[in-house]
């Protein structure tokens, strides 16, 4: 699907901060509020904008720290449906937060969230490994998040080091 | 024993006007919680790939001098860049010099062309260095004022009226600091006709050329008859967010660069080696990031022009750079009074227009190279500041 420059600009604004009011967007890209509203609705209807989640650092909240694991899964694809059917069986579990089909030495990359390591271990051994067509799993526990969805979480951010007035 | 230092100082240097910005800097720097619209540089840090390349160059030991005119690879990239941008040919070997910032390129140009008493036309409001650089090189800066009614564009007639037998060159800066005014092809054609008629040289300061928002940049070197008489000055500071690197360049006919390179070799030798490597990376692999920055500035420009007009400060929509130059005449204050009171009362720093020449009086320069959140906060503070001033007027 080809988008206009205005549509692309609205996406760039919302991707950075989806709470910018329509009024401000309209001023920034020199369109009427109605037109901006219309474009956003179109982008939502077309599922180009899928949702507006907030990026939350749960590790900062006592009792809410989750453990995450990325699991490499090898699968035997099924005639007629390929990987899609087994993928669906996996992504329907609520503890699965992302699922990608990969090229390379394994097939599916599954991200799983749980409260404890034990919880994740249970999920892998009892739910994931037992699915028909799953040949093997390799579980990697995530130790630290440096950057997520383009946002630096842990580490050095670029600071504004400019002088307060300059020519 | 205390010395009479006046006796030792050179007249020209001693009598240079201190920059009007300096005073403001001292005041603003002493306060806490200031939102600054007074910064003349990007709010982006240099793209990481450029920084990483310079770090690698330092690690690999690129710590020696380079050729006076700069690394040949960098000059070749600059040559390619100019050809791609403007379809003009500059030979990397003898027409391009990599300088320590565009400021030094200007300095080299003036020193190379000016004899005592030669006049240089400067379109005001103008960047604070121009007149001083002309004076230091022994020339006389001649200001041509421009006005909001004409979008701060100079007219061919104004230029013609300012020309005397001593006029040697005209300095153009488009997009302009502080007004943001962009000279399009039509404007340049009219100016070029006068330049050719009076056989002047052109110093074209194109440091903001990557930052135009409504049309693609036109350089005066693309106007017929101008290439031969133009010293094109540009750099990495604004478009690539590399102000602190101090890397600029100039491109000109070889008869001019050969003289400028002599001055350069005796005064500076060369620009820092490892940083030049970063600049090569900038020209090779950073256009997506430049474009992202450009679009971000454009959105902020549209916002601030709208917001300033809505709080009662008339403001034209500038075609480039990251400055707006709204009128404060309705407040009854001078631009210095306005800037000082705004800073003291609401802690918003702007630069008085008078710092950029007499015709800047009645205006302030606001830089929108700061985050949208900061801009919005600045506008709401300015609104509070303006209310009593604008009521009194009615």
XYZ file of C-alpha atoms in Angstrom:
561
model
C 0.000 0.000 0.000
C 1.364 3.417 -0.955
C 0.931 6.222 1.557
C 1.041 9.973 1.017
C 3.709 12.140 2.641
C 1.130 13.479 5.100
C 0.150 9.975 6.120
C 3.777 9.004 6.596
C 4.397 12.099 8.693
C 1.444 11.363 10.934
C 2.829 7.866 11.447
C 6.236 9.297 12.352
C 4.658 11.622 14.926
C 2.455 8.923 16.470
C 5.213 6.346 16.525
C 7.251 8.669 18.702
C 4.362 9.719 20.935
C 0.794 8.635 20.291
C -0.587 11.094 22.815
C 0.090 14.174 20.690
C -3.305 15.867 20.300
C -4.862 15.930 16.832
C -4.850 19.719 17.026
C -1.055 19.825 17.406
C -0.504 17.322 14.616
C -2.722 19.417 12.362
C -0.608 22.525 13.018
C 2.652 20.637 12.633
C 1.868 19.277 9.208
C -0.360 22.117 8.013
C -3.593 20.179 7.550
C -7.055 20.684 9.046
C -7.951 18.766 12.193
C -10.708 16.962 10.306
C -8.261 15.809 7.672
C -5.817 14.550 10.317
C -8.654 12.767 12.121
C -9.650 11.189 8.824
C -6.131 10.004 8.044
C -5.676 8.488 11.504
C -8.976 6.650 11.158
C -7.942 5.319 7.773
C -4.588 4.138 9.145
C -6.396 2.412 12.006
C -8.995 0.842 9.726
C -6.281 -0.463 7.449
C -4.520 -1.924 10.503
C -1.412 0.088 9.647
C -1.711 1.524 13.130
C -2.388 -1.664 15.062
C -2.504 -0.397 18.633
C -1.181 2.336 20.933
C 0.653 0.586 23.750
C 2.687 2.377 26.412
C 6.265 1.222 26.923
C 6.446 0.462 30.650
C 9.543 -0.445 32.602
C 7.992 -3.008 34.949
C 11.350 -3.775 36.522
C 11.064 -0.503 38.426
C 7.904 -1.648 40.226
C 8.222 -3.894 43.258
C 6.393 -7.157 42.807
C 5.873 -6.566 39.107
C 9.274 -7.607 37.798
C 8.712 -10.245 35.144
C 11.149 -12.737 33.796
C 11.428 -13.032 30.047
C 12.852 -15.762 27.896
C 13.451 -16.099 24.197
C 12.987 -19.624 22.976
C 14.297 -20.993 19.683
C 11.853 -23.616 18.472
C 12.433 -26.169 15.718
C 9.262 -27.358 14.073
C 8.239 -29.790 11.360
C 6.094 -27.779 8.955
C 2.774 -29.305 7.988
C 1.666 -29.944 4.424
C -0.825 -27.328 3.282
C -0.414 -24.917 6.203
C 3.358 -24.784 6.630
C 4.311 -23.184 9.958
C 1.097 -21.240 10.419
C -0.879 -23.859 12.264
C 1.741 -24.647 14.869
C 2.507 -20.938 15.205
C -1.109 -20.280 16.023
C -1.114 -22.988 18.675
C 1.833 -21.245 20.291
C 0.827 -17.589 20.052
C -2.573 -18.237 21.598
C -0.904 -18.821 24.981
C -1.173 -15.548 26.928
C 2.364 -15.889 28.290
C 3.726 -15.667 24.736
C 4.416 -11.965 24.079
C 5.897 -12.278 20.618
C 6.388 -14.901 17.984
C 8.400 -14.697 14.776
C 9.156 -17.143 11.989
C 12.901 -17.020 11.404
C 15.388 -18.005 8.746
C 18.437 -19.950 9.913
C 19.049 -22.801 12.291
C 15.651 -22.794 13.967
C 12.140 -21.888 12.855
C 10.170 -19.990 15.453
C 11.410 -17.387 17.904
C 9.065 -17.262 20.878
C 9.225 -14.647 23.625
C 7.635 -15.725 26.863
C 6.944 -13.778 30.030
C 6.495 -15.266 33.487
C 6.735 -14.357 37.129
C 9.481 -16.854 37.920
C 12.010 -18.980 36.092
C 10.073 -21.987 37.237
C 6.923 -20.722 35.612
C 8.723 -20.362 32.289
C 10.383 -23.746 32.653
C 6.978 -25.303 33.230
C 5.584 -23.580 30.165
C 8.398 -24.866 27.989
C 8.368 -28.421 29.224
C 4.649 -28.906 29.558
C 3.070 -26.678 26.957
C 5.550 -25.824 24.232
C 7.581 -29.027 23.896
C 4.524 -31.215 23.924
C 2.919 -29.564 20.919
C 2.857 -31.910 17.973
C 5.450 -30.995 15.308
C 7.712 -29.203 17.816
C 11.044 -30.988 17.474
C 13.209 -29.098 19.927
C 13.451 -25.953 22.068
C 16.388 -23.867 23.289
C 15.531 -21.424 26.048
C 17.499 -18.189 26.636
C 16.620 -16.182 29.712
C 16.862 -12.445 29.259
C 19.246 -10.873 31.760
C 18.966 -7.195 31.031
C 17.127 -4.967 28.574
C 19.279 -2.261 27.051
C 17.001 -1.187 24.240
C 13.438 -2.107 23.368
C 11.423 -1.021 20.336
C 13.958 1.678 19.520
C 14.037 3.092 23.045
C 17.185 2.904 25.180
C 16.122 1.559 28.570
C 19.330 0.933 30.436
C 22.441 2.909 29.669
C 23.669 6.217 28.366
C 21.171 8.539 26.754
C 22.275 11.511 24.699
C 21.946 14.563 26.932
C 21.411 18.139 25.872
C 24.872 19.558 26.456
C 24.429 22.752 24.494
C 25.177 26.170 25.906
C 22.047 28.058 26.849
C 22.519 30.815 24.260
C 24.715 30.655 21.164
C 24.930 32.509 17.847
C 53.702 47.816 37.867
C 50.563 47.832 35.779
C 50.930 48.061 32.052
C 49.018 50.283 29.702
C 47.556 47.415 27.712
C 45.667 49.723 25.371
C 49.043 50.683 23.971
C 49.763 47.101 22.967
C 46.433 46.173 21.439
C 45.749 46.409 17.730
C 43.129 49.029 16.912
C 40.900 46.845 14.778
C 40.795 44.036 17.298
C 40.424 46.346 20.264
C 37.499 48.169 18.712
C 35.537 45.126 17.602
C 32.011 45.220 19.001
C 31.456 42.402 21.486
C 28.693 40.112 20.238
C 25.246 41.108 21.519
C 24.660 37.458 22.268
C 27.459 37.252 24.799
C 25.683 39.452 27.339
C 22.587 37.297 27.099
C 24.522 34.143 27.482
C 26.025 35.366 30.750
C 22.624 36.325 32.123
C 20.841 33.138 31.047
C 23.670 30.874 32.169
C 23.429 32.261 35.699
C 19.759 31.241 36.052
C 18.137 27.895 36.777
C 15.095 26.393 35.034
C 15.563 28.395 31.844
C 13.916 27.148 28.655
C 16.163 28.276 25.894
C 15.024 29.315 22.452
C 18.390 30.992 22.147
C 20.479 28.107 20.921
C 21.932 28.361 17.439
C 22.576 24.675 16.941
C 20.639 21.422 16.447
C 19.125 19.668 19.448
C 20.139 16.346 17.924
C 23.396 14.714 18.875
C 25.535 13.706 15.881
C 24.192 10.451 14.356
C 25.895 7.463 15.956
C 27.402 6.024 12.776
C 29.359 9.270 12.331
C 30.545 9.329 15.932
C 31.449 5.656 15.791
C 33.542 6.196 12.659
C 35.529 8.990 14.314
C 36.085 6.836 17.401
C 37.345 3.999 15.196
C 39.623 6.421 13.346
C 41.132 7.518 16.634
C 41.565 3.896 17.706
C 43.226 3.057 14.422
C 45.686 5.849 15.003
C 44.633 8.541 12.535
C 46.329 11.156 14.645
C 48.672 12.810 12.175
C 48.282 15.946 10.041
C 46.381 15.612 6.821
C 46.933 17.538 3.601
C 46.235 21.247 4.181
C 43.078 21.084 2.143
C 41.907 17.969 3.998
C 41.853 14.226 3.351
C 41.503 13.623 -0.361
C 38.787 11.016 0.305
C 36.748 13.630 2.139
C 37.263 16.198 -0.599
C 36.130 13.620 -3.132
C 32.990 12.984 -1.092
C 32.354 16.728 -0.893
C 32.838 16.982 -4.645
C 30.315 14.175 -5.165
C 27.930 15.795 -2.704
C 28.045 19.131 -4.541
C 27.593 17.438 -7.870
C 24.635 15.395 -6.651
C 23.034 18.380 -4.952
C 23.597 21.101 -7.531
C 25.001 19.422 -10.674
C 28.184 21.472 -10.457
C 31.720 20.179 -10.796
C 34.364 20.981 -8.219
C 37.704 19.187 -8.493
C 38.652 17.502 -5.228
C 42.348 18.095 -5.953
C 42.360 21.881 -6.254
C 38.925 23.421 -5.677
C 37.862 22.222 -2.241
C 39.291 23.032 1.189
C 38.139 21.349 4.391
C 38.121 23.996 7.110
C 37.691 24.282 10.855
C 34.004 25.146 10.681
C 32.314 27.275 8.046
C 33.444 30.246 10.172
C 37.032 29.614 9.234
C 36.080 29.248 5.601
C 34.598 32.748 5.785
C 37.723 34.051 7.461
C 39.963 32.531 4.782
C 37.792 33.952 2.045
C 37.851 37.493 3.423
C 41.576 37.424 4.072
C 42.194 36.161 0.572
C 40.151 38.796 -1.234
C 40.163 41.998 0.813
C 42.563 44.911 0.512
C 42.313 47.688 3.093
C 39.124 49.650 2.535
C 37.445 47.124 0.260
C 33.728 46.910 0.892
C 31.675 43.788 1.450
C 27.897 43.936 1.277
C 26.174 42.127 4.123
C 22.453 41.534 4.159
C 21.109 42.262 7.639
C 19.799 40.936 9.980
C 22.869 38.734 9.704
C 24.923 36.196 11.580
C 26.989 38.003 14.205
C 30.422 37.125 12.771
C 30.181 38.527 9.276
C 30.865 42.199 9.887
C 33.598 41.432 12.413
C 35.353 39.039 10.032
C 35.341 41.645 7.280
C 36.824 44.231 9.663
C 39.498 41.860 10.927
C 40.533 41.238 7.322
C 40.867 44.981 6.783
C 37.669 45.504 4.823
C 34.579 47.589 5.452
C 31.314 45.774 6.063
C 28.381 47.587 4.439
C 25.020 46.570 5.863
C 21.933 46.360 3.681
C 18.852 46.206 5.882
C 15.917 43.946 5.057
C 12.385 44.072 6.367
C 9.600 41.748 7.438
C 7.295 43.315 4.824
C 9.451 41.656 2.168
C 10.042 38.428 4.119
C 13.525 39.740 5.017
C 14.624 39.334 1.399
C 17.051 41.751 -0.130
C 16.030 43.329 -3.420
C 18.225 43.826 -6.454
C 17.587 47.557 -6.210
C 18.845 47.710 -2.618
C 22.025 45.942 -3.628
C 22.558 48.239 -6.578
C 22.122 51.304 -4.358
C 24.740 50.048 -1.909
C 27.426 49.382 -4.498
C 30.349 51.819 -4.683
C 33.683 51.789 -6.505
C 35.131 49.972 -3.499
C 32.602 47.156 -3.373
C 34.371 43.883 -3.898
C 31.989 41.195 -2.754
C 28.565 40.374 -1.447
C 27.909 37.869 1.287
C 24.703 35.864 1.000
C 23.382 33.475 3.611
C 20.384 31.417 2.630
C 18.605 30.034 4.569
C 19.467 32.886 6.865
C 20.406 33.049 10.506
C 18.522 34.756 12.249
C 15.482 35.226 9.981
C 15.236 31.763 8.400
C 14.674 33.494 5.061
C 15.320 31.330 2.044
C 16.223 32.814 -1.340
C 14.652 30.809 -4.127
C 15.814 30.578 -7.705
C 13.865 33.638 -8.801
C 15.363 35.745 -5.993
C 18.841 34.531 -6.869
C 18.410 35.255 -10.567
C 17.604 38.886 -9.793
C 20.512 39.246 -7.407
C 22.878 37.481 -9.804
C 22.118 39.958 -12.574
C 23.328 42.862 -10.388
C 26.363 40.902 -9.218
C 27.401 40.230 -12.776
C 26.730 43.771 -13.918
C 28.987 45.163 -11.188
C 31.529 42.369 -11.391
C 31.391 41.373 -7.703
C 32.511 38.231 -5.967
C 29.946 36.201 -4.023
C 30.510 34.530 -0.679
C 27.649 32.107 -0.362
C 27.216 30.824 3.184
C 25.148 27.690 2.642
C 25.511 26.161 6.093
C 21.723 25.678 6.389
C 21.296 24.265 2.875
C 20.126 20.878 4.164
C 17.406 22.576 6.152
C 14.827 23.955 3.722
C 11.224 22.996 4.241
C 9.073 24.031 1.317
C 11.293 23.520 -1.671
C 14.582 21.909 -2.543
C 17.627 24.103 -1.979
C 19.006 26.182 -4.835
C 22.624 27.310 -4.632
C 23.676 30.519 -6.329
C 26.459 28.580 -8.082
C 23.776 27.021 -10.277
C 22.779 30.437 -11.650
C 24.541 31.048 -14.994
C 27.626 33.249 -14.607
C 27.901 32.741 -10.840
C 30.074 29.621 -10.533
C 33.181 31.542 -11.660
C 32.682 34.282 -9.077
C 31.397 32.365 -6.054
C 33.127 31.050 -2.981
C 30.701 28.411 -1.775
C 30.860 27.850 1.958
C 29.185 24.981 3.722
C 29.855 22.506 6.494
C 28.607 19.682 8.606
C 27.372 21.606 11.645
C 23.714 22.181 10.961
C 22.512 19.555 8.498
C 24.413 16.691 10.111
C 24.187 17.993 13.701
C 27.977 18.285 14.035
C 28.475 21.802 15.416
C 31.105 20.877 17.993
C 33.231 19.044 15.420
C 34.115 22.347 13.797
C 34.208 20.978 10.273
C 33.302 23.048 7.278
C 34.436 23.362 3.718
C 34.669 25.809 0.866
C 34.599 25.297 -2.865
C 35.752 27.895 -5.371
C 37.665 28.429 -8.596
C 41.263 27.145 -8.246
C 42.711 30.660 -8.629
C 41.009 31.543 -5.326
C 41.477 28.279 -3.422
C 45.215 28.278 -4.152
C 45.541 31.582 -2.276
C 43.235 30.532 0.545
C 45.113 27.292 1.059
C 48.318 29.290 1.551
C 46.749 31.257 4.396
C 45.351 28.031 5.795
C 48.669 26.215 5.804
C 50.335 29.032 7.734
C 47.526 29.613 10.231
C 45.944 26.234 10.919
C 47.648 23.506 8.903
C 44.566 21.288 8.614
C 41.321 20.199 10.227
C 41.590 17.348 12.764
C 42.314 14.058 11.024
C 40.041 11.685 12.973
C 37.115 14.076 12.695
C 37.512 14.266 8.946
C 36.954 10.510 8.912
C 33.652 11.081 10.681
C 32.723 13.606 8.013
C 33.377 11.049 5.269
C 30.880 8.747 6.968
C 28.428 11.654 7.265
C 28.477 12.236 3.520
C 28.398 8.553 2.629
C 25.763 7.116 4.919
C 23.667 9.642 6.772
C 21.064 11.045 4.426
C 18.169 9.136 5.977
C 19.020 10.653 9.323
C 19.417 14.121 7.854
C 15.985 13.732 6.297
C 14.453 12.602 9.601
C 15.928 15.656 11.333
C 14.742 17.940 8.552
C 11.176 16.698 8.856
C 11.292 17.062 12.606
C 12.425 20.711 12.294
C 9.736 21.373 9.726
C 6.987 20.163 12.046
C 8.350 22.282 14.861
C 8.612 25.304 12.579
C 4.974 24.966 11.655
C 4.038 24.661 15.292
C 6.033 27.643 16.574
C 4.976 30.014 13.794
C 1.338 29.184 14.481
C 1.801 29.450 18.247
C 3.677 32.788 18.163
C 1.073 34.357 15.913
C -1.691 33.088 18.175
C -0.160 34.693 21.283
C 0.174 38.027 19.529
C 3.663 38.072 18.023
C 3.514 38.509 14.257
C 5.777 36.035 12.611
C 6.397 35.187 8.955
C 6.904 31.553 8.020
C 10.589 31.110 7.182
C 11.698 28.740 4.431
C 14.669 27.223 6.221
C 17.200 26.995 9.075
C 15.707 26.554 12.557
C 14.894 30.110 13.518
C 11.813 32.249 13.515
C 12.039 36.011 13.781
C 8.794 37.374 15.202
C 8.042 41.059 15.631
C 7.788 42.413 19.166
C 7.019 45.965 18.063
C 3.467 45.775 19.470
C 4.840 45.352 22.993
C 6.457 48.787 22.916
C 9.713 47.311 24.181
C 13.061 47.307 22.457
C 14.244 43.860 21.519
C 16.857 43.913 24.288
C 14.292 44.972 26.890
C 11.923 42.295 25.677
C 14.526 39.538 25.826
C 15.810 40.633 29.214
C 12.375 40.950 30.830
C 11.160 37.681 29.329
C 14.200 35.925 30.704
C 13.897 37.465 34.165
C 10.133 37.098 34.501
C 9.405 33.818 32.748
C 12.819 32.230 32.301
C 12.586 31.889 28.560
C 15.754 32.787 26.674
C 15.512 34.362 23.226
C 18.041 36.504 21.389
C 17.268 40.177 20.750
C 17.079 40.924 17.041
C 19.376 43.916 17.486
C 22.263 41.474 18.023
C 22.052 40.753 14.283
C 22.218 44.330 13.068
C 20.175 47.509 13.308
C 17.368 46.209 11.138
C 16.871 43.383 13.632
C 15.572 45.884 16.178
C 11.909 45.224 16.922
C 12.347 41.472 16.531
C 13.594 38.513 18.504
C 15.212 35.330 17.298
C 13.639 32.124 18.566
C 15.331 28.852 17.759
C 12.978 25.896 17.463
C 15.794 23.360 17.694
C 14.429 22.129 20.984
C 11.859 19.476 21.888
C 8.131 19.991 21.240
C 7.492 19.770 24.996
C 9.967 22.571 25.630
C 8.532 24.652 22.802
C 5.026 24.275 24.171
C 6.162 25.237 27.656
C 8.071 28.240 26.268
C 5.002 29.416 24.385
C 2.764 29.188 27.438
C 5.290 31.166 29.491
C 5.579 33.775 26.742
C 1.819 34.061 26.681
C 1.779 34.933 30.377
C 4.577 37.446 29.817
C 2.794 39.094 26.895
C -0.684 39.473 28.346
C -0.149 42.708 30.309
C 2.035 44.149 27.528
C -0.484 43.611 24.774
C -3.482 44.750 26.862
C -1.814 48.063 27.594
C -1.511 48.719 23.900
C -5.314 48.747 23.309
